[in-house]
XYZ file of C-alpha atoms in Angstrom:
440
model
C -3.828 16.284 35.622
C -2.096 18.493 33.302
C -2.930 17.780 29.325
C 0.231 16.098 27.193
C 1.513 18.614 25.371
C 2.270 17.828 21.799
C 4.142 19.671 18.709
C 2.502 19.551 15.504
C 5.034 19.778 12.418
C 3.231 20.320 9.539
C -0.201 21.978 9.485
C -1.358 20.911 5.673
C -4.092 18.854 4.927
C -3.657 15.871 7.351
C -2.443 18.635 10.001
C -5.069 21.028 9.703
C -7.684 17.996 10.181
C -5.659 16.623 13.073
C -6.032 20.214 14.758
C -9.667 20.415 13.953
C -10.914 16.879 15.113
C -8.422 17.230 18.411
C -10.224 20.058 18.878
C -13.746 19.151 18.664
C -13.567 15.751 20.125
C -11.349 16.641 23.250
C -13.301 15.536 25.982
C -14.235 12.201 24.202
C -10.588 11.784 23.797
C -9.563 12.761 27.122
C -12.393 10.446 28.741
C -10.216 7.406 26.577
C -6.976 8.772 27.109
C -7.178 9.488 30.595
C -5.774 12.802 30.497
C -5.872 15.704 28.291
C -4.160 15.868 24.751
C -3.023 19.576 23.908
C -1.430 20.955 20.490
C 1.092 23.325 22.268
C 3.016 23.918 19.410
C 2.894 24.560 15.958
C 5.674 24.637 13.192
C 5.216 25.424 9.546
C 6.807 27.490 6.950
C 3.275 28.855 5.910
C 2.951 31.077 9.278
C 0.295 33.251 8.293
C -2.157 29.967 7.350
C -0.657 27.985 10.134
C -2.012 31.180 12.728
C -5.150 31.458 10.911
C -5.721 27.659 11.845
C -4.213 27.891 15.283
C -6.547 30.902 16.242
C -4.773 31.701 19.254
C -5.017 28.286 20.728
C -1.069 27.139 19.957
C 1.875 28.959 19.577
C 3.173 29.025 16.021
C 6.449 29.021 14.933
C 8.744 28.603 11.395
C 11.502 26.732 12.761
C 10.558 23.069 13.613
C 13.986 22.651 15.823
C 12.247 25.102 18.314
C 9.400 22.299 18.921
C 12.198 19.686 19.480
C 13.795 21.826 21.811
C 11.150 22.615 23.705
C 11.436 20.881 27.193
C 7.637 20.786 27.755
C 6.586 18.797 24.422
C 6.051 15.335 25.405
C 4.872 13.923 21.665
C 5.982 15.309 17.907
C 3.554 14.722 15.258
C 5.587 14.654 12.156
C 3.248 15.525 8.945
C 6.054 17.173 6.512
C 6.098 13.966 4.812
C 9.572 12.775 2.657
C 12.703 11.405 3.175
C 14.879 14.734 4.034
C 14.333 17.135 6.509
C 11.411 14.630 8.097
C 14.033 12.010 8.885
C 16.504 14.845 10.453
C 13.493 16.005 12.748
C 12.076 12.827 13.691
C 15.601 11.619 14.412
C 15.948 14.617 16.214
C 12.927 14.075 18.578
C 14.013 10.726 19.397
C 17.104 12.243 20.189
C 15.396 14.940 22.768
C 13.523 11.324 24.108
C 10.386 12.736 22.708
C 7.736 10.264 21.426
C 6.638 10.227 17.947
C 3.667 10.069 15.658
C 4.078 10.042 12.065
C 1.886 9.152 9.029
C 5.334 9.363 6.629
C 5.290 6.094 4.890
C 8.126 6.701 2.726
C 10.155 7.342 5.640
C 9.388 4.349 7.393
C 9.817 2.131 4.097
C 13.344 3.392 3.525
C 14.416 4.369 6.669
C 12.365 2.443 9.139
C 15.109 0.153 10.653
C 17.427 3.222 11.407
C 14.240 5.023 12.905
C 12.959 1.794 14.962
C 16.624 1.327 16.407
C 17.224 4.588 17.659
C 13.614 5.007 19.253
C 14.544 1.299 21.102
C 17.531 2.948 22.091
C 16.132 6.121 23.343
C 13.112 3.939 24.941
C 10.672 6.060 23.068
C 7.175 5.366 21.033
C 7.287 5.393 17.174
C 3.327 5.341 16.592
C 2.509 5.266 12.752
C -0.760 4.026 12.131
C -1.727 6.954 9.821
C 1.487 5.764 7.129
C -0.952 2.948 6.031
C -4.593 3.206 4.454
C -5.094 6.606 6.024
C -7.567 5.895 8.738
C -8.395 2.246 8.526
C -6.591 0.836 11.694
C -4.775 -1.686 9.563
C -1.384 -1.118 11.580
C -3.107 -2.000 15.030
C -4.939 -5.011 13.821
C -1.601 -6.360 12.550
C 0.497 -5.401 15.546
C -1.830 -6.656 18.381
C -5.601 -7.764 17.136
C -3.867 -10.521 15.093
C -0.807 -11.311 17.349
C -1.987 -14.998 18.088
C -1.768 -15.622 14.254
C 0.639 -16.781 11.952
C 0.122 -14.591 8.926
C 0.143 -16.526 6.068
C -0.562 -13.450 3.461
C -1.748 -9.447 3.010
C -3.365 -8.160 0.161
C -4.426 -4.738 0.048
C -6.094 -2.051 -2.302
C -3.654 0.501 -0.262
C -3.781 3.630 -2.992
C -6.891 5.303 -3.333
C -5.618 7.996 -6.730
C -5.033 4.320 -8.327
C -8.290 2.789 -7.496
C -10.534 5.637 -8.559
C -8.820 5.331 -12.270
C -9.144 1.807 -12.330
C -12.909 2.247 -11.274
C -13.350 4.998 -13.857
C -11.909 2.944 -16.506
C -13.849 0.020 -15.800
C -17.419 1.766 -15.095
C -17.035 4.477 -18.019
C -14.977 2.434 -20.280
C -12.069 5.194 -20.421
C -8.500 4.895 -21.134
C -6.041 5.556 -18.823
C -4.832 9.411 -19.595
C -8.483 10.432 -19.413
C -9.351 8.585 -16.281
C -6.240 9.965 -14.744
C -7.182 13.880 -15.767
C -10.806 13.294 -14.150
C -8.864 12.236 -11.011
C -6.969 15.254 -11.068
C -10.074 17.147 -11.460
C -11.634 15.896 -8.341
C -8.685 16.436 -6.490
C -7.906 12.237 -6.286
C -4.773 12.429 -8.451
C -1.846 15.110 -7.504
C -0.289 17.551 -10.248
C 2.580 15.061 -10.412
C 0.935 11.745 -10.097
C 4.224 9.676 -10.412
C 4.489 8.226 -6.955
C 0.620 6.846 -7.089
C 0.234 5.560 -10.694
C 3.515 3.930 -10.680
C 3.093 1.931 -7.752
C 5.610 4.020 -5.686
C 2.908 4.924 -2.937
C 1.485 1.478 -2.629
C 4.735 -0.231 -2.321
C 5.650 2.148 0.724
C 2.826 0.942 2.901
C 3.296 -3.026 1.550
C 6.494 -2.604 2.849
C 5.292 -1.473 5.987
C 2.766 -4.298 6.513
C 5.388 -7.065 5.511
C 7.497 -5.841 7.840
C 4.942 -6.011 10.818
C 3.685 -9.139 9.572
C 6.450 -11.363 9.288
C 8.836 -9.834 11.677
C 11.524 -8.390 9.520
C 13.105 -5.748 8.858
C 11.638 -3.162 6.689
C 13.081 -3.731 2.685
C 11.082 -1.188 0.425
C 14.499 -1.723 -1.640
C 13.830 -5.308 -2.589
C 9.935 -4.693 -3.206
C 8.844 -5.385 -7.174
C 6.804 -2.232 -8.114
C 4.562 -1.604 -11.302
C 1.922 0.822 -11.637
C -0.935 1.162 -13.654
C 0.190 3.281 -16.659
C 0.243 0.758 -19.250
C -3.104 -1.015 -18.437
C -5.301 -0.574 -21.431
C -8.984 -0.458 -21.404
C -9.008 -3.966 -23.449
C -7.853 -5.730 -20.595
C -10.115 -4.373 -18.045
C -12.777 -5.203 -20.746
C -11.726 -9.048 -21.077
C -11.389 -9.330 -17.508
C -14.506 -8.245 -16.934
C -16.043 -10.666 -19.062
C -14.146 -13.350 -17.758
C -15.403 -12.907 -14.254
C -12.500 -10.834 -12.945
C -11.398 -7.381 -11.765
C -7.848 -5.653 -12.263
C -7.250 -3.977 -8.938
C -3.710 -2.451 -7.949
C -2.646 -4.689 -4.836
C -0.038 -4.309 -2.495
C 0.903 -8.408 -2.081
C 3.251 -9.680 0.611
C 3.281 -14.063 1.413
C 5.301 -16.230 3.082
C 6.125 -18.880 0.953
C 7.984 -22.219 1.043
C 10.362 -22.227 -2.203
C 11.368 -25.843 -1.925
C 14.627 -24.471 -0.911
C 13.263 -22.653 2.160
C 11.182 -20.236 2.896
C 10.710 -16.557 1.954
C 8.774 -13.568 1.436
C 6.967 -12.191 -1.754
C 6.833 -8.355 -1.282
C 5.278 -6.933 -4.637
C 3.135 -4.241 -6.046
C 1.489 -4.506 -9.384
C -2.015 -4.625 -11.071
C -3.581 -8.147 -10.300
C -6.567 -9.931 -11.855
C -9.051 -10.907 -8.947
C -12.321 -12.792 -9.044
C -15.088 -10.481 -9.153
C -17.121 -12.306 -6.237
C -14.187 -11.340 -3.732
C -15.015 -8.689 -1.395
C -12.215 -6.578 -2.389
C -12.516 -6.741 -6.420
C -15.958 -4.742 -5.259
C -14.050 -2.032 -3.304
C -14.463 1.206 -5.848
C -13.618 4.540 -6.016
C -11.173 6.372 -3.463
C -11.599 3.571 -1.296
C -9.001 1.198 0.635
C -9.293 -2.474 1.629
C -6.724 -4.708 2.672
C -7.079 -8.589 3.500
C -4.980 -10.222 6.022
C -4.825 -13.788 6.437
C -4.084 -15.258 9.626
C -4.006 -19.224 10.087
C -5.918 -19.043 13.302
C -8.467 -16.218 12.208
C -8.692 -16.754 8.260
C -9.066 -14.131 6.265
C -9.923 -10.809 7.543
C -11.057 -7.662 5.987
C -10.499 -3.916 6.739
C -11.913 -1.383 4.495
C -12.025 2.591 4.602
C -11.007 5.952 3.579
C -7.405 5.783 2.832
C -6.504 9.385 2.692
C -8.316 12.831 3.361
C -7.855 15.473 6.292
C -10.034 13.832 8.634
C -10.138 10.269 7.921
C -6.131 10.172 8.440
C -6.064 12.510 11.177
C -8.695 9.664 12.988
C -5.517 7.393 12.822
C -2.940 10.331 14.258
C -5.315 11.110 17.469
C -5.573 7.191 17.872
C -1.827 7.005 18.093
C -1.404 10.301 20.697
C -4.195 8.378 22.620
C -2.282 5.240 22.709
C 1.037 7.415 23.434
C -0.778 9.083 26.255
C -2.046 5.893 27.577
C 1.478 3.846 27.438
C 4.526 7.056 27.696
C 5.076 6.196 31.183
C 5.309 2.704 31.191
C 8.323 0.562 31.026
C 9.641 -0.008 27.416
C 9.996 -3.339 27.297
C 6.387 -3.517 27.891
C 5.106 -1.653 25.238
C 4.049 -3.652 21.584
C 7.199 -3.451 19.872
C 6.984 -1.105 16.732
C 7.579 -4.098 14.354
C 4.997 -6.517 16.429
C 8.124 -8.800 17.324
C 10.648 -8.270 19.656
C 13.534 -6.237 18.481
C 15.872 -9.093 19.262
C 13.238 -11.716 17.417
C 13.410 -10.343 13.900
C 13.768 -12.607 11.184
C 16.462 -12.835 8.300
C 13.962 -14.656 5.973
C 14.863 -13.206 2.619
C 12.499 -10.785 0.214
C 11.900 -13.275 -3.128
C 12.604 -11.782 -6.505
C 9.858 -11.351 -8.495
C 11.644 -13.836 -11.068
C 11.246 -16.375 -8.109
C 7.408 -15.617 -7.654
C 4.661 -18.478 -8.611
C 1.198 -17.000 -9.728
C -0.893 -17.482 -12.461
C -1.295 -14.955 -15.663
C -3.552 -13.108 -18.091
C -2.196 -12.617 -21.537
C -3.816 -10.752 -24.159
C -1.764 -11.198 -27.211
C -2.936 -9.745 -31.270
C -2.188 -12.457 -33.716
C -2.412 -13.086 -37.111
C -5.497 -15.010 -37.850
C -4.273 -17.844 -39.562
C -3.862 -21.493 -38.880
C -1.138 -22.877 -36.577
C -0.564 -19.790 -34.289
C -2.234 -21.200 -31.199
C -0.250 -24.833 -32.054
C 3.122 -22.427 -31.941
C 1.966 -20.699 -28.816
C 0.707 -23.565 -27.007
C 4.248 -25.654 -28.060
C 6.387 -22.688 -26.743
C 4.039 -22.902 -23.369
C 4.479 -26.214 -22.917
C 8.095 -26.415 -23.213
C 8.220 -24.145 -20.013
C 6.103 -26.469 -18.457
C 3.588 -23.965 -18.192
C -0.099 -25.262 -18.254
C -3.164 -23.221 -19.880
C -6.025 -23.128 -17.999
C -8.400 -21.332 -20.530
C -8.156 -20.012 -23.965
C -10.524 -17.629 -25.423
C -9.756 -16.500 -29.399
C -11.804 -13.629 -30.566
C -13.538 -13.474 -33.760
C -11.944 -11.493 -36.336
C -13.983 -8.947 -37.935
C -14.812 -8.589 -41.565
C -11.863 -8.018 -43.687
C -9.213 -8.208 -40.414
C -6.533 -10.560 -40.791
C -5.682 -10.633 -36.930
C -7.328 -11.018 -33.928
C -6.987 -10.922 -29.981
C -5.727 -13.690 -28.113
C -6.430 -14.189 -24.206
C -5.041 -16.920 -22.272
C -5.289 -17.717 -18.548
C -2.788 -20.178 -17.120
C -2.340 -22.229 -14.317
C 0.354 -21.144 -11.497
C 4.120 -20.949 -13.091
C 7.444 -19.340 -12.116
C 7.812 -15.778 -13.239
C 10.753 -16.642 -14.841
C 9.148 -19.286 -16.606
C 6.728 -16.932 -17.982
C 9.168 -14.317 -18.924
C 11.569 -16.760 -20.963
C 7.822 -18.061 -22.813
C 6.657 -14.774 -23.495
C 10.227 -13.592 -24.862
C 10.050 -16.522 -27.626
C 6.338 -16.330 -27.946
C 6.812 -11.949 -29.069
C 9.551 -13.327 -31.710
C 7.228 -15.307 -33.328
C 5.810 -13.501 -36.818
C 2.204 -14.479 -35.979
C 2.722 -12.695 -33.100
C 2.051 -9.137 -33.544
C 3.518 -6.585 -30.940
C 4.139 -7.008 -27.075
C 1.850 -9.617 -24.976
C -0.100 -7.999 -22.125
C 0.674 -9.689 -19.000
C -1.129 -9.050 -15.825
C -0.780 -11.661 -13.168
C -3.972 -13.367 -11.529
C -4.369 -13.986 -7.739
C -7.508 -15.825 -6.169
C -7.081 -14.325 -2.656
C -8.045 -17.635 -0.783
């Protein structure tokens, strides 16, 4: 049987890895897919670089639309990234009746509803395993492996750059800026790391997982997003002493608010107990915990980025599409796991409606009555304190750190309480607030 013909849009880090792995493991992949898979065309603006990688094994063009217009191309791999030309090309491929494999989490998080609707209408497949957690097969697990379950929640370390920075801050006692520079020196962080350190990249991925887990449209604009730029070494140190680790987590949960069900969708630094497996995921690695009602907690761990790890996910999608491209579209796994006409309209909750516990650190004057004033303000808003530690002031110092751990409370109640606390003359500066989660 003739190999299925693939067009590759973009042959950068992931594209070159895809070309290399597909070539190297060609026979193994053919045995699994049932026929050969061949990259026949490559589109990249850097023609010289693309031709060097292809080495005569594929036709190289600078205009991606030539790939879309080639009637012999069955599958298009989009590895350009972003939401500009990539969106145009993906929709163009769909309109041309071609299946699409993409690693573009930004595109799917922002425009997935439109893209999936177009693919459904055209009867083609959009495969996107590589869009979340690189080579770790979390999308397939959610769409297929856990299909018997009602998913209760997902929590994931889904950005390797921020996890590396937090690991360096904890292991070496570095401040954020120093750890970021080290990440950039080693190639874990981009020259402009904004999307990573501000949590945007993780939010794109959490949005996609949330849509699959709960059968709702992708709604990135409703995600609550916080990065790690405001974290201080002192908080990481105190968390460690209290038996916790701080990780940037993408969290999505199905909750009952008392007024009906809703979905939490949030990315932020989180204190988690150090005994949890995910708390011990270090460096640039990714890990995702999924809690299903039947199976309980399951953990998926692996490299979340890089040339060949991400290529592994891209090629796994190629194999799936090769197996299924001739199947009746109604018998394929739906893009968001649930049938398109069965998607839910459950609301994404604002962060103010989220209930969680908190770690608070405040610099206070070392004098009588400070604790009483603070605890009164919390009690007035029904916030229960779980633990409190006041560090002894150094010799000659008139101020000290006060650490408070709370029980679960409404975010809005905490915001109101902290606004009042920060007005106290004995509280010296803004309060450091980090959400906590037991992941149980």
